[in-house]
Amino acid sequence: MKKIKFVYNLIPVLVFLLIWEIIVRLKFVPGHFFFPPFTVVIQEFYHLTANGVLGDNFLSSLFRVLIGLFAGSTAGIAIGILMGYERLIDKIAHPILSLFYPIPALGWLPILMLWFGIGEILPILIIFICSFFPVLYNTITGIKGVDKEFIKAAQSLGASEWKILTTIVIPLALPNIFTGLRLEAGMAWRVIIAAEMVAIPTGIGALLMRAESLLRIDIIIVCLIVLALMCLIFERFFIYLEYKLTHKWRQYA
Amino acid sequence: MPNIKLKNIKNFICQEINLEIFDKEFLVLWGPTGAGKTTLLNVIAGLTEYEGSVLFDDVSVDKLPVFRRKTGYLFQNLILFPHLNVKLNIAYGLRVQGKLKDEVESRVDELLKLMEMEHLAERYPKDLSGGEKQRVALARAVAPSPKIMLFDEPLNSLDFNTARYLRTEIHKLQRKLGIVTIYVTHCFEEAFALADRVVVLDNGRIVQIDFPENIFKKDNCRMIIEKKYCDCHQEDKTEPGQIELLRDRISLCHLVNE
């Protein structure tokens, strides 16, 4: 059943690629130079992979995303749990965090460039900021949303505050926490590409900018395809992880 | 000798409640919505603020947090933990109290067998019927061997036949385990079938404490039953005189008269 669904989902994509190829090959658009056919993009993809350019830049971006996402999510979940569970911490931290939340991650780029210079720390910090806030707020919502009746029941069974937090509150907040992680997994890739395009000399974003300066639209499309695939893979990974951890007990509509 | 004493209990609902509950007694708190039945249970469990004093075996538990009072509480809406299967729900109280793994497993197996639900062990609450959830909640509440069992209208959401069946099961279990039990209901059939003594509550005050068979003899209680509070199961048209009392009740007359 899953295989059939996958094939059904694949058909529109294949049709789209076929139309792309036909339109360009039949010269409905002016020249291969500005809009290369899909097969040429694939050839370039192979070429960039073979000579290691794509691999190196991809690994640079992947490393930054993984470190930044891990650090930002961990901090977001930890502080979110504290703020969601302890009213006093929420009261103190909420006004401060509310001030920073509306600032887009890329808005921090100029000041972070001045503080930390251009290096590995800069894109990691950008990803950290980008993933921290949504994970934080989703975690707070999840923790606060746990029905107080469950806490009362756990108390009556002899559970201490710590046990209630770890065995009841956090597991029941998981769906909300994963919503934050899922949203941020894709967003981290979008932000890292933007940061690399503006300020970092390595990574997929930087490769995009170099391709633009060399007027290599085929390379630009290769980079965009890699970006799209990574956003998709990261989002799917968190959907899979959430399903694995919660599907046994959750009611799905 | 009284097992639980409530002395001058006052809070936002309860008004100077004094009550003594005896060892192994099945006490029913009976009255309308808002009478203070659940609040009184919460006072005993330590789940709500109060003035006055609660004593277990003549020792004050007022300063004890909820998790140290060792009460088993069966809530009105059961509140099974949705992320834990039946086995883990039942084991929860034992696990958080740091019992050894073998001890937890044998106790859970024993209760699954006692409640005839071994086949439900791996199921999650979302896959259980109302009656099954009820039995799991009951097993979970008694698993840590509480000193006192508190029931808050546990059969409310069930159909008449299931409620009647489980009522008998609760009674049997209470007799078997010999735990002092306080049972809240607004259904007179339930109260009269289960109780060793009935406490009639109204507006946060105790109106009457007596044996079930005597309650109807008092004019004030008869008035309450007939005019105000006969709102249990719609299918249940049983008249007070026709209620079959469950066997094996302990007579507490001599204790009260002492």
XYZ file of C-alpha atoms in Angstrom:
511
model
C 0.000 0.000 0.000
C 2.827 2.373 0.927
C 4.649 1.530 -2.321
C 1.548 2.283 -4.369
C 1.148 5.629 -2.567
C 4.810 6.443 -3.247
C 4.399 5.653 -6.959
C 1.268 7.826 -7.110
C 3.185 10.698 -5.541
C 6.064 10.192 -7.948
C 3.954 10.363 -11.108
C 3.247 14.154 -11.003
C 6.958 14.823 -10.385
C 7.983 12.678 -13.369
C 5.358 14.367 -15.557
C 6.660 17.780 -14.473
C 10.255 16.808 -15.345
C 9.145 15.441 -18.707
C 7.280 18.656 -19.570
C 10.355 20.657 -18.519
C 12.577 18.576 -20.798
C 10.166 18.777 -23.762
C 9.568 22.537 -23.447
C 13.293 23.292 -23.441
C 14.204 20.752 -26.129
C 11.458 22.075 -28.442
C 12.851 25.588 -27.840
C 9.693 27.055 -26.335
C 12.067 29.059 -24.084
C 15.012 31.099 -25.435
C 18.181 28.983 -25.336
C 19.648 26.269 -23.163
C 21.878 28.846 -21.558
C 19.106 30.515 -19.547
C 16.988 27.448 -18.997
C 18.844 24.155 -19.414
C 16.860 20.949 -19.896
C 16.563 18.570 -16.966
C 18.977 16.062 -18.482
C 21.686 18.732 -18.698
C 21.088 19.574 -15.017
C 21.488 15.896 -14.186
C 24.733 15.750 -16.156
C 26.018 18.752 -14.243
C 24.916 17.164 -10.989
C 26.976 14.084 -11.881
C 29.929 16.247 -12.903
C 29.851 18.308 -9.681
C 29.560 15.165 -7.615
C 32.390 13.427 -9.446
C 34.834 16.315 -9.019
C 33.888 16.706 -5.341
C 32.705 20.333 -5.535
C 29.114 19.522 -4.660
C 30.113 17.024 -1.955
C 32.454 19.435 -0.173
C 29.993 22.311 -0.198
C 27.137 20.054 0.761
C 29.051 18.625 3.712
C 29.931 22.140 4.899
C 26.253 23.124 4.881
C 25.151 19.819 6.405
C 27.650 20.120 9.255
C 26.453 23.659 10.069
C 22.799 22.684 9.913
C 23.262 19.601 12.103
C 25.274 21.410 14.789
C 23.086 24.536 14.774
C 19.828 22.604 14.684
C 20.926 20.246 17.445
C 22.130 23.063 19.707
C 19.138 25.328 19.000
C 16.589 22.553 19.442
C 18.197 21.225 22.610
C 18.267 24.699 24.137
C 14.712 25.396 22.918
C 13.376 22.158 24.387
C 15.231 22.551 27.704
C 14.229 26.191 28.265
C 10.736 25.474 26.915
C 10.263 22.698 29.482
C 11.434 24.990 32.296
C 9.214 27.856 31.144
C 6.226 25.637 30.517
C 6.437 23.843 33.855
C 7.679 26.558 36.223
C 5.488 29.614 36.228
C 8.128 31.812 37.857
C 10.726 31.083 35.167
C 8.097 31.732 32.519
C 7.238 35.090 34.078
C 10.886 36.148 34.178
C 12.023 34.824 30.799
C 8.937 35.443 28.684
C 9.181 39.252 28.384
C 12.868 39.039 27.409
C 12.401 36.269 24.851
C 9.332 37.994 23.407
C 11.584 40.936 22.512
C 13.999 38.757 20.527
C 11.475 36.405 18.938
C 10.231 38.774 16.183
C 13.772 39.395 14.869
C 14.351 37.132 11.836
C 17.427 34.893 12.119
C 19.125 36.610 9.182
C 18.597 39.963 10.881
C 21.315 38.922 13.333
C 23.848 38.400 10.533
C 25.478 41.882 10.509
C 26.007 42.050 14.246
C 27.210 38.434 14.456
C 29.645 39.072 11.584
C 31.120 41.955 13.545
C 31.269 40.008 16.777
C 32.493 36.638 15.518
C 33.911 37.365 12.056
C 33.425 35.105 9.048
C 33.986 31.537 10.101
C 32.209 28.336 11.062
C 30.703 29.832 14.208
C 28.674 32.414 12.277
C 26.359 30.101 10.270
C 26.011 27.771 13.260
C 24.836 30.682 15.396
C 22.376 31.751 12.707
C 20.909 28.227 12.593
C 20.862 28.149 16.391
C 18.761 31.318 16.528
C 16.562 30.134 13.687
C 15.734 26.818 15.387
C 15.672 27.990 18.998
C 12.551 30.156 19.059
C 10.010 27.985 17.227
C 11.114 24.889 19.163
C 10.965 26.910 22.405
C 7.428 28.197 21.838
C 6.099 24.859 20.633
C 7.613 23.165 23.686
C 6.068 25.738 26.035
C 2.681 25.219 24.362
C 3.060 21.440 24.642
C 4.069 21.471 28.310
C 1.361 23.950 29.308
C -1.199 22.028 27.279
C -0.829 18.814 29.290
C -4.121 18.261 31.101
C -3.744 19.054 34.805
C -5.851 15.970 35.559
C -2.938 13.734 34.454
C -0.688 15.544 36.922
C -3.268 15.104 39.669
C -3.555 11.390 38.870
C 0.228 10.948 38.917
C 0.466 12.805 42.240
C -2.172 10.583 43.772
C -0.130 7.542 42.674
C 2.885 8.824 44.567
C 4.887 10.529 41.806
C 7.218 13.360 42.783
C 7.412 16.578 40.722
C 10.468 15.313 38.852
C 8.818 11.978 38.054
C 5.672 13.753 36.866
C 7.734 15.965 34.579
C 9.775 13.142 33.077
C 7.161 10.399 32.896
C 3.957 12.307 32.167
C 4.443 15.912 31.091
C 7.326 15.587 28.622
C 5.990 12.458 26.857
C 2.556 14.058 26.472
C 4.134 17.262 25.134
C 6.077 15.339 22.455
C 3.617 15.983 19.598
C 3.979 19.750 20.095
C 7.744 19.539 20.473
C 7.936 17.629 17.202
C 5.814 20.233 15.451
C 8.514 22.771 16.313
C 11.332 20.446 15.235
C 9.633 19.596 11.958
C 9.068 23.229 11.039
C 12.612 24.145 11.927
C 14.308 21.262 10.156
C 13.297 22.690 6.765
C 13.702 26.278 7.850
C 17.312 25.649 8.947
C 18.249 24.707 5.361
C 16.544 27.767 3.919
C 18.345 30.024 6.370
C 21.793 28.441 5.989
C 21.616 28.856 2.207
C 20.706 32.528 2.639
C 23.506 33.050 5.178
C 26.073 31.329 2.962
C 24.967 33.379 -0.031
C 25.504 36.616 1.858
C 28.441 36.022 4.146
C 30.102 32.604 4.058
C 32.541 31.474 1.339
C 31.712 27.761 1.538
C 28.542 25.677 1.418
C 25.675 25.207 -1.010
C 24.662 28.874 -0.695
C 28.166 30.015 -1.573
C 28.233 27.626 -4.539
C 24.949 29.160 -5.674
C 26.466 32.645 -5.598
C 29.572 31.505 -7.489
C 27.371 29.867 -10.118
C 25.407 33.094 -10.438
C 28.571 35.111 -11.023
C 29.680 32.572 -13.696
C 26.197 32.603 -15.260
C 25.916 28.822 -14.702
C 22.176 28.325 -14.402
C 22.558 24.537 -14.530
C 24.659 24.650 -11.332
C 22.144 26.992 -9.701
C 19.375 24.494 -10.453
C 21.505 21.635 -9.082
C 21.954 23.597 -5.834
C 18.231 24.345 -5.621
C 17.384 20.679 -6.128
C 19.822 19.679 -3.358
C 18.266 22.317 -1.088
C 14.734 21.101 -1.814
C 15.724 17.482 -1.206
C 17.436 18.267 2.101
C 14.450 20.298 3.379
C 12.213 17.385 2.481
C 14.477 14.713 4.010
C 14.898 16.604 7.284
C 11.169 17.289 7.615
C 10.357 13.656 6.793
C 12.894 12.442 9.319
C 11.156 14.302 12.138
C 7.720 13.188 10.943
C 9.009 9.590 11.003
C 10.574 10.016 14.448
C 7.378 11.547 15.857
C 5.323 8.730 14.393
C 7.659 6.098 15.829
C 7.508 7.623 19.303
C 3.818 8.467 19.524
C 1.726 6.488 17.035
C 0.919 3.706 19.497
C -0.997 5.974 21.828
C -2.136 8.902 19.722
C -5.564 9.180 18.155
C -5.132 10.075 14.500
C -8.127 11.595 12.745
C -10.835 2.321 66.287
C -11.238 5.056 63.662
C -8.769 4.796 60.808
C -9.299 8.269 59.387
C -10.401 11.350 61.274
C -11.423 14.639 59.744
C -11.499 17.460 62.273
C -13.138 20.819 61.512
C -12.391 20.677 57.805
C -13.066 24.023 56.173
C -12.306 25.405 52.727
C -14.095 27.099 49.853
C -16.820 24.404 49.913
C -16.554 22.337 53.079
C -17.979 23.895 56.235
C -16.695 22.467 59.501
C -16.786 18.829 58.540
C -16.059 16.324 61.292
C -15.974 12.680 60.338
C -14.509 9.420 61.576
C -14.004 6.534 59.191
C -13.319 3.044 60.477
C -10.833 0.416 59.467
C -11.980 -1.633 56.457
C -15.133 0.460 56.221
C -16.851 1.184 52.901
C -18.112 4.709 53.427
C -20.246 6.370 50.773
C -20.384 10.153 50.460
C -23.698 10.922 48.900
C -25.279 14.201 47.814
C -25.978 16.458 44.863
C -23.512 18.212 42.570
C -21.748 20.951 44.512
C -22.413 19.321 47.891
C -18.672 19.029 48.519
C -18.213 15.288 47.994
C -15.266 15.476 45.590
C -13.745 18.351 47.544
C -13.800 16.210 50.668
C -12.042 13.389 48.786
C -9.451 15.894 47.560
C -8.924 17.066 51.138
C -8.196 13.497 52.222
C -5.881 12.941 49.243
C -4.143 16.283 49.811
C -5.113 17.616 46.394
C -6.751 20.794 47.679
C -6.168 23.449 50.330
C -8.059 23.215 53.617
C -8.160 24.285 57.227
C -8.585 21.784 60.010
C -6.895 18.458 60.376
C -6.805 15.073 58.634
C -5.471 12.161 60.645
C -4.570 8.699 59.397
C -4.252 6.250 62.306
C -4.243 9.229 64.669
C -1.254 10.797 62.898
C -1.773 14.164 61.201
C -1.063 14.127 57.458
C -1.770 17.821 56.887
C 1.854 18.611 56.097
C 2.351 15.561 53.888
C 2.449 16.189 50.134
C 0.017 14.244 47.963
C 2.543 11.613 46.944
C 3.299 10.667 50.540
C -0.295 10.187 51.727
C -0.556 6.731 50.138
C -4.123 7.057 48.991
C -5.458 5.286 45.912
C -7.680 7.643 43.946
C -10.090 6.580 41.223
C -11.126 9.750 39.439
C -14.500 10.433 37.878
C -13.046 10.584 34.363
C -10.513 7.830 35.148
C -7.528 9.756 33.695
C -5.575 6.827 32.306
C -2.225 7.957 30.946
C -2.715 7.803 27.167
C 0.974 7.197 26.345
C 1.264 4.127 28.574
C -0.247 0.739 27.809
C -2.441 -1.082 30.323
C 0.501 -2.835 31.975
C 2.493 0.377 32.366
C -0.553 2.300 33.572
C -1.072 -0.241 36.340
C 2.652 -0.307 37.130
C 2.951 3.494 37.232
C 2.428 3.983 40.960
C 4.864 1.190 41.808
C 7.531 2.418 39.411
C 7.493 6.030 40.593
C 7.752 4.815 44.173
C 10.971 3.029 43.240
C 9.816 -0.574 43.640
C 12.049 -3.280 42.183
C 11.337 -4.424 38.650
C 10.453 -8.003 39.666
C 8.156 -6.766 42.400
C 6.410 -4.422 39.962
C 5.959 -7.146 37.379
C 4.558 -9.703 39.777
C 2.116 -7.169 41.285
C 0.936 -6.082 37.828
C 0.486 -9.697 36.717
C -1.416 -10.447 39.906
C -3.790 -7.524 39.335
C -4.248 -8.322 35.637
C -5.268 -11.811 36.677
C -7.477 -10.643 39.529
C -9.314 -8.194 37.262
C -9.441 -10.718 34.410
C -7.725 -8.500 31.889
C -4.506 -10.310 31.007
C -5.502 -10.052 27.349
C -5.553 -6.239 27.597
C -2.012 -5.912 28.987
C -0.405 -4.471 25.853
C -3.312 -2.284 24.751
C -3.331 1.500 24.990
C -6.214 3.430 26.609
C -7.496 4.625 23.220
C -8.219 0.988 22.315
C -10.216 0.167 25.468
C -13.960 0.245 26.085
C -15.459 2.277 28.938
C -15.728 -0.747 31.212
C -12.182 -1.887 30.430
C -10.805 1.573 31.156
C -12.654 1.476 34.441
C -11.031 -1.802 35.448
C -7.575 -0.584 34.435
C -8.040 2.603 36.464
C -9.151 0.534 39.427
C -6.167 -1.807 39.123
C -3.827 1.187 38.804
C -5.268 2.776 41.937
C -4.918 -0.368 44.079
C -1.525 -1.466 42.677
C 0.664 0.445 45.165
C -1.396 -1.098 48.028
C -2.808 2.185 49.310
C -4.002 2.549 52.892
C -7.150 4.291 51.719
C -9.119 4.027 48.491
C -10.965 7.077 47.221
C -13.568 6.703 44.483
C -15.036 9.764 42.801
C -18.227 8.732 40.987
C -16.260 6.155 39.001
C -19.252 4.532 37.302
C -20.881 7.702 36.030
C -19.920 7.430 32.398
C -20.890 3.772 32.039
C -24.110 2.177 30.832
C -26.383 0.767 33.505
C -25.441 -2.910 33.165
C -21.690 -2.307 33.070
C -21.999 0.045 36.037
C -23.944 -2.543 38.014
C -21.408 -5.268 37.183
C -18.431 -3.091 38.113
C -20.115 -1.939 41.291
C -20.173 -5.542 42.443
C -16.547 -5.958 41.357
C -15.477 -2.902 43.339
C -17.296 -4.182 46.377
C -15.723 -7.636 46.084
C -12.279 -6.160 45.609
C -12.683 -3.896 48.613
C -13.693 -6.810 50.783
C -10.818 -8.912 49.483
C -8.189 -6.223 50.018
C -9.756 -4.927 53.224
C -8.865 -1.306 52.463
C -10.826 1.527 54.030
C -12.790 2.987 51.120
C -14.518 6.311 50.610
C -16.829 6.310 47.634
C -18.518 9.391 46.202
C -21.775 9.070 44.326
C -24.980 10.952 43.716
C -26.811 7.737 42.769
C -28.794 6.340 45.686
C -28.799 2.758 44.374
C -25.018 2.768 44.296
C -24.832 4.318 47.747
C -27.214 1.850 49.298
C -25.819 -1.212 47.565
C -22.213 -0.546 48.505
C -22.117 1.348 51.774
C -21.375 0.179 55.251
C -22.356 3.709 56.221
C -23.692 6.595 54.159
C -22.713 10.197 54.712
C -25.266 12.588 53.227
C -23.678 15.884 52.232
C -25.393 19.092 51.219
C -23.924 22.586 50.719
C -20.596 21.546 52.176
C -22.132 20.198 55.399
C -22.817 16.703 56.666
C -26.605 16.330 56.850
C -26.678 12.750 58.079
C -24.413 9.792 58.833
C -26.066 6.437 59.191
C -26.341 2.858 57.969
C -27.993 2.664 54.573
C -31.105 0.918 55.856
C -31.642 3.706 58.387
C -31.171 6.633 56.040
C -34.731 6.421 54.677
C -36.164 6.421 58.110
C -34.978 9.942 58.765
C -37.326 12.588 57.464
C -34.657 15.014 56.317
C -32.858 12.357 54.250
C -36.073 10.969 52.810
C -36.856 14.468 51.618
C -33.428 14.777 50.017
C -33.735 11.426 48.282
C -37.247 11.842 47.013
C -37.315 15.479 46.021
C -33.833 16.481 45.100
C -31.279 13.889 44.252
C -32.788 10.943 42.419
C -30.805 11.536 39.260
C -28.827 8.332 38.762
C -29.050 6.162 35.643
C -32.190 6.824 33.643
C -32.822 3.112 33.125
C -32.672 2.571 36.833
C -36.163 2.874 38.216
C -35.430 0.915 41.359
C -37.329 2.131 44.409
C -35.278 2.504 47.571
C -37.121 -0.396 49.222
C -36.232 -2.757 46.351
C -32.503 -2.203 46.424
C -30.641 -5.402 47.000
C -27.849 -4.771 49.444
C -24.591 -6.496 48.628
C -23.730 -9.273 51.012
C -20.821 -9.504 53.354
C -21.135 -6.104 54.910
C -19.431 -5.523 58.190
C -21.672 -4.254 60.914
C -20.323 -1.103 62.411
C -23.137 -0.466 64.877
C -21.035 -1.377 67.851
C -18.152 0.785 66.673
C -20.356 3.815 66.291
C -22.046 3.273 69.611
C -18.749 2.950 71.447
